[in-house]
XYZ file of C-alpha atoms in Angstrom:
327
model
C 29.791 38.210 61.648
C 26.565 38.163 61.934
C 25.137 34.524 63.774
C 21.686 34.572 61.459
C 20.377 31.886 63.582
C 20.354 34.186 66.551
C 18.532 36.693 64.041
C 15.663 35.507 62.226
C 12.525 33.255 62.978
C 14.606 30.506 64.515
C 15.926 32.151 66.868
C 12.745 30.698 68.615
C 14.088 27.041 69.651
C 12.167 24.125 67.734
C 11.132 26.203 64.658
C 12.750 25.559 60.944
C 12.670 27.893 57.785
C 12.729 26.015 54.280
C 12.547 27.964 51.176
C 11.738 26.836 47.556
C 13.029 28.985 44.942
C 11.534 29.385 41.100
C 13.771 32.358 39.727
C 12.446 32.249 36.335
C 9.267 31.972 36.409
C 9.062 34.371 40.009
C 6.930 32.461 42.423
C 7.951 30.175 45.211
C 7.487 28.977 49.104
C 8.826 29.656 52.552
C 7.855 26.495 54.750
C 8.154 27.219 58.480
C 7.919 23.980 60.460
C 7.153 23.633 64.294
C 8.244 20.799 66.929
C 7.510 17.205 66.287
C 4.251 17.693 68.794
C 3.328 20.913 66.705
C 2.880 24.966 68.081
C -0.434 27.153 69.802
C -0.889 29.516 66.640
C -3.163 32.580 65.950
C -3.818 35.263 63.549
C -4.934 38.257 62.411
C -6.595 38.828 58.699
C -5.431 42.800 58.114
C -6.103 43.652 54.561
C -9.760 42.665 52.281
C -8.415 40.409 49.711
C -6.542 37.376 51.315
C -6.399 34.041 50.293
C -5.831 31.231 52.497
C -6.640 28.193 54.034
C -6.429 26.137 57.126
C -7.436 28.931 59.023
C -10.251 28.352 60.791
C -8.141 26.570 62.903
C -6.390 29.593 64.393
C -9.596 30.788 65.771
C -8.600 30.636 69.780
C -12.302 28.879 69.985
C -11.427 26.069 67.676
C -10.998 22.801 68.527
C -7.105 21.914 67.299
C -4.787 23.104 69.484
C -1.657 22.753 67.758
C -0.172 23.223 64.281
C 2.505 21.804 62.890
C 3.841 24.288 59.945
C 3.348 27.299 58.389
C 2.997 27.761 54.296
C 3.338 31.301 52.324
C 3.169 30.659 49.015
C 3.016 32.631 45.860
C 0.765 31.184 42.719
C -2.787 33.260 44.449
C -5.229 30.522 44.854
C -3.462 28.773 42.143
C -0.824 28.131 45.537
C -2.907 26.817 48.778
C -2.923 23.451 46.251
C 1.376 23.244 47.787
C 0.160 23.266 51.472
C -0.358 19.226 50.726
C 2.824 18.935 50.420
C 3.921 20.643 53.535
C 0.766 17.273 54.931
C 2.413 14.610 52.998
C 5.791 15.643 54.292
C 4.795 16.011 57.630
C 2.296 12.658 57.740
C 5.632 10.844 56.108
C 7.277 11.613 59.582
C 3.873 10.821 62.313
C 3.632 14.526 62.929
C 0.253 15.990 63.099
C -3.254 15.425 64.997
C -4.071 12.201 66.244
C -6.873 10.845 64.540
C -6.591 7.489 65.892
C -6.661 4.341 64.131
C -6.232 7.098 60.626
C -2.877 8.351 62.637
C -2.660 11.528 61.735
C -3.799 14.704 60.137
C -1.025 17.468 59.883
C -2.631 20.791 60.571
C -0.722 23.986 58.245
C -2.429 27.396 57.910
C -1.439 28.405 54.315
C -1.764 31.715 52.966
C -1.138 33.142 49.218
C 0.602 36.555 47.947
C 0.174 37.000 44.564
C 2.907 37.052 41.491
C 1.265 35.703 38.687
C 2.051 37.245 35.564
C 4.817 39.044 36.863
C 7.987 37.675 34.462
C 5.480 37.987 31.110
C 5.993 34.438 30.305
C 2.333 31.661 31.186
C 2.410 31.912 34.907
C 3.797 29.483 36.588
C 3.718 28.862 40.806
C 3.978 25.959 43.958
C 2.878 22.667 43.129
C 2.587 19.931 45.915
C 6.117 18.694 45.451
C 8.237 22.062 45.144
C 6.457 23.329 48.914
C 8.137 19.022 49.935
C 11.408 20.892 48.670
C 10.733 23.342 50.859
C 10.134 20.071 53.956
C 13.422 19.500 52.617
C 15.132 22.021 52.985
C 14.401 23.916 56.319
C 16.944 23.893 58.597
C 18.009 26.874 61.409
C 19.290 29.163 58.396
C 17.062 31.671 56.836
C 17.620 33.856 53.608
C 16.180 36.386 53.055
C 15.637 38.579 49.975
C 14.226 37.466 46.617
C 13.843 33.812 47.335
C 10.972 31.623 48.329
C 7.563 33.292 48.659
C 9.082 36.568 48.142
C 10.107 35.740 45.220
C 8.496 37.667 42.759
C 7.329 39.878 45.332
C 6.951 43.991 44.824
C 6.133 47.261 46.101
C 4.617 50.494 45.215
C 2.182 49.957 43.198
C 0.042 52.765 44.137
C -0.249 53.900 40.212
C 0.364 50.342 38.408
C 3.015 47.293 38.215
C 5.222 49.601 36.259
C 6.038 51.650 38.962
C 6.448 49.091 41.613
C 9.877 48.117 43.133
C 10.760 44.684 44.528
C 10.071 43.564 47.786
C 10.647 40.046 48.750
C 11.371 38.071 52.347
C 12.872 39.946 55.626
C 13.515 37.542 59.374
C 14.726 39.611 62.577
C 14.732 38.242 66.375
C 15.519 39.831 70.174
C 15.593 37.916 73.079
C 14.998 39.493 76.519
C 15.915 37.368 79.239
C 14.940 33.888 78.232
C 11.814 35.263 76.036
C 12.317 35.579 72.813
C 10.625 37.020 69.269
C 11.198 36.816 66.065
C 9.423 37.715 62.590
C 9.439 36.585 59.437
C 7.484 38.572 56.386
C 7.207 38.564 53.029
C 6.511 41.654 51.657
C 4.024 42.292 48.223
C 2.532 46.027 49.073
C 0.304 47.896 47.320
C 2.031 50.718 49.728
C 5.600 51.771 50.267
C 8.068 50.360 53.024
C 9.038 53.281 55.434
C 11.829 53.310 57.335
C 12.141 54.172 60.988
C 12.067 57.923 60.527
C 9.239 57.538 57.817
C 11.091 58.162 54.877
C 10.218 55.927 51.893
C 12.448 52.766 50.975
C 10.891 51.111 48.438
C 7.731 51.985 46.840
C 5.953 53.090 43.357
C 8.926 55.064 41.186
C 7.837 58.142 39.295
C 9.451 58.908 35.106
C 11.740 60.673 36.926
C 12.890 58.152 39.698
C 11.532 59.763 43.138
C 8.896 58.369 45.452
C 5.149 58.851 44.672
C 4.639 59.114 48.125
C 1.441 56.173 47.909
C -0.638 57.374 50.739
C -0.533 61.538 49.221
C -1.404 60.408 45.321
C -4.534 58.331 46.563
C -5.395 61.410 49.194
C -5.708 63.129 45.706
C -8.105 60.762 44.154
C -4.989 59.019 41.738
C -6.520 55.733 40.691
C -5.680 52.609 42.877
C -3.161 50.551 41.556
C -2.817 52.918 37.451
C -6.376 51.777 36.992
C -4.938 48.972 36.320
C -8.972 46.327 36.745
C -6.032 43.606 36.615
C -3.843 44.648 39.345
C -6.673 44.686 42.406
C -5.685 41.789 44.585
C -2.687 41.172 43.893
C -0.792 42.543 46.492
C -0.237 40.791 50.593
C 2.358 40.910 53.086
C 1.812 38.205 54.532
C 4.228 38.105 58.461
C 5.121 35.173 61.123
C 5.737 36.278 64.514
C 7.030 33.018 67.025
C 8.159 32.997 70.513
C 9.282 30.447 72.563
C 6.903 32.486 75.495
C 4.351 30.591 77.348
C 1.520 32.488 75.802
C -2.710 31.664 75.357
C -3.645 31.131 72.276
C -6.243 34.549 72.748
C -2.907 36.236 74.078
C -1.482 34.756 70.599
C -4.249 36.216 68.605
C -3.435 39.487 70.439
C 0.005 39.279 69.244
C -0.555 39.152 65.861
C -2.661 42.237 66.473
C 0.434 43.382 67.188
C 2.574 42.473 64.758
C -0.341 43.983 61.987
C 0.152 47.288 64.128
C 3.893 47.135 63.164
C 3.609 46.372 59.669
C 1.212 49.744 59.083
C 4.373 51.612 60.477
C 6.193 50.741 57.722
C 3.537 49.675 55.092
C 1.686 52.916 53.860
C -0.814 52.692 53.624
C -0.792 48.829 54.900
C -4.276 46.736 55.072
C -5.842 48.287 51.602
C -9.202 46.635 49.441
C -6.248 46.025 47.145
C -4.018 43.927 50.075
C -4.183 40.061 51.562
C -2.857 40.842 54.724
C -2.639 38.300 57.023
C -0.312 38.034 60.125
C 0.008 34.520 61.645
C 1.874 33.791 65.565
C 2.562 31.040 67.010
C 4.358 29.703 70.359
C 6.549 26.435 71.556
C 4.900 28.211 75.211
C 8.474 26.786 76.818
C 8.821 29.965 78.848
C 6.681 32.084 81.107
C 6.940 35.866 79.929
C 7.926 38.382 82.627
C 4.796 40.135 82.065
C 1.431 40.172 79.547
C 3.053 42.426 77.347
C 6.787 41.359 77.530
C 5.520 39.681 73.934
C 3.834 42.446 72.211
C 6.459 45.133 72.718
C 9.143 42.730 71.251
C 7.107 42.145 68.360
C 6.847 46.416 67.725
C 10.762 45.769 68.025
C 11.203 42.478 65.497
C 8.711 42.969 63.497
C 9.618 46.783 61.516
C 13.292 44.959 60.998
C 11.959 42.308 59.403
C 10.121 44.245 56.702
C 13.387 46.773 56.364
C 15.192 43.654 55.608
C 13.277 42.205 53.460
C 13.241 45.438 50.357
C 16.533 46.539 51.531
C 17.781 42.797 50.510
C 16.052 42.159 47.706
C 16.936 41.661 44.121
C 15.633 43.726 40.941
C 14.586 42.627 38.305
C 14.716 43.835 34.367
C 12.057 46.956 35.103
C 12.210 46.209 38.958
C 14.512 47.950 40.733
C 15.596 46.325 44.004
C 17.187 48.081 46.802
C 20.126 45.179 46.738
C 21.149 45.926 43.234
C 22.749 49.040 44.750
C 25.144 47.436 46.690
């Protein structure tokens, strides 16, 4: 049996992951908790429809040197408020930026995916209490597929949601000597997801069930999202690339961009006007890297695998098939 802790984000010692899932509301959230003393972090914003909170703290020039958790959540901008629950959970455990007599201020960068209205019922989104529950559930085992922030995710929306397939959460890790690099990806893309050979795994479907091919559709003048104005900005892929390598925040920013490049090799097109794509890079700074490029090369290996697992393990819903349905 596969040791899931060795091939997930928690292969990086000191990290834990927790999900809160609302299958009826087709939404959820996923929290990544760092060590008690926090972790170095940076980010790369690759999409043009992002929804975020506390991202300024990830600039290498910013005063804050360490963050304490990352929240990935459904609910679009409404879901950003769920981060209050993660802050409360951390504050209760005295984990955060020391601020003298006031105690601590937990730093929790947050990014959202758009999953509102996927059920045909009034939209729901994660609350602070739900995010705190994800913190309570955090541990070394990381569930994948239609869970947490991936619950309401879909891919292949080039011609509209009616042609889409299910996305979800995927994770993978690799080790070289003492250095570990791992990725967790939440896939909710307008584009198609392709395998290592370039064949479409999950994406926009034509009426006969064959794949539309999003890039060719757009190249030939096809209306984005099938001309549905309400669909603009409803697509986002979020990724966390983590390592125990001792990288500076500037190096972590480069690692985040490397993660984005890897996403672009599997999600086509990627980072569009209608996507809120974002990549976090974090380090526990526990061991030296063999070379300046080692962590980036390992990220180039694990991120594509995490993307593929996100769609392969996603369960379908009525009208939106998932690859896990074929098992």
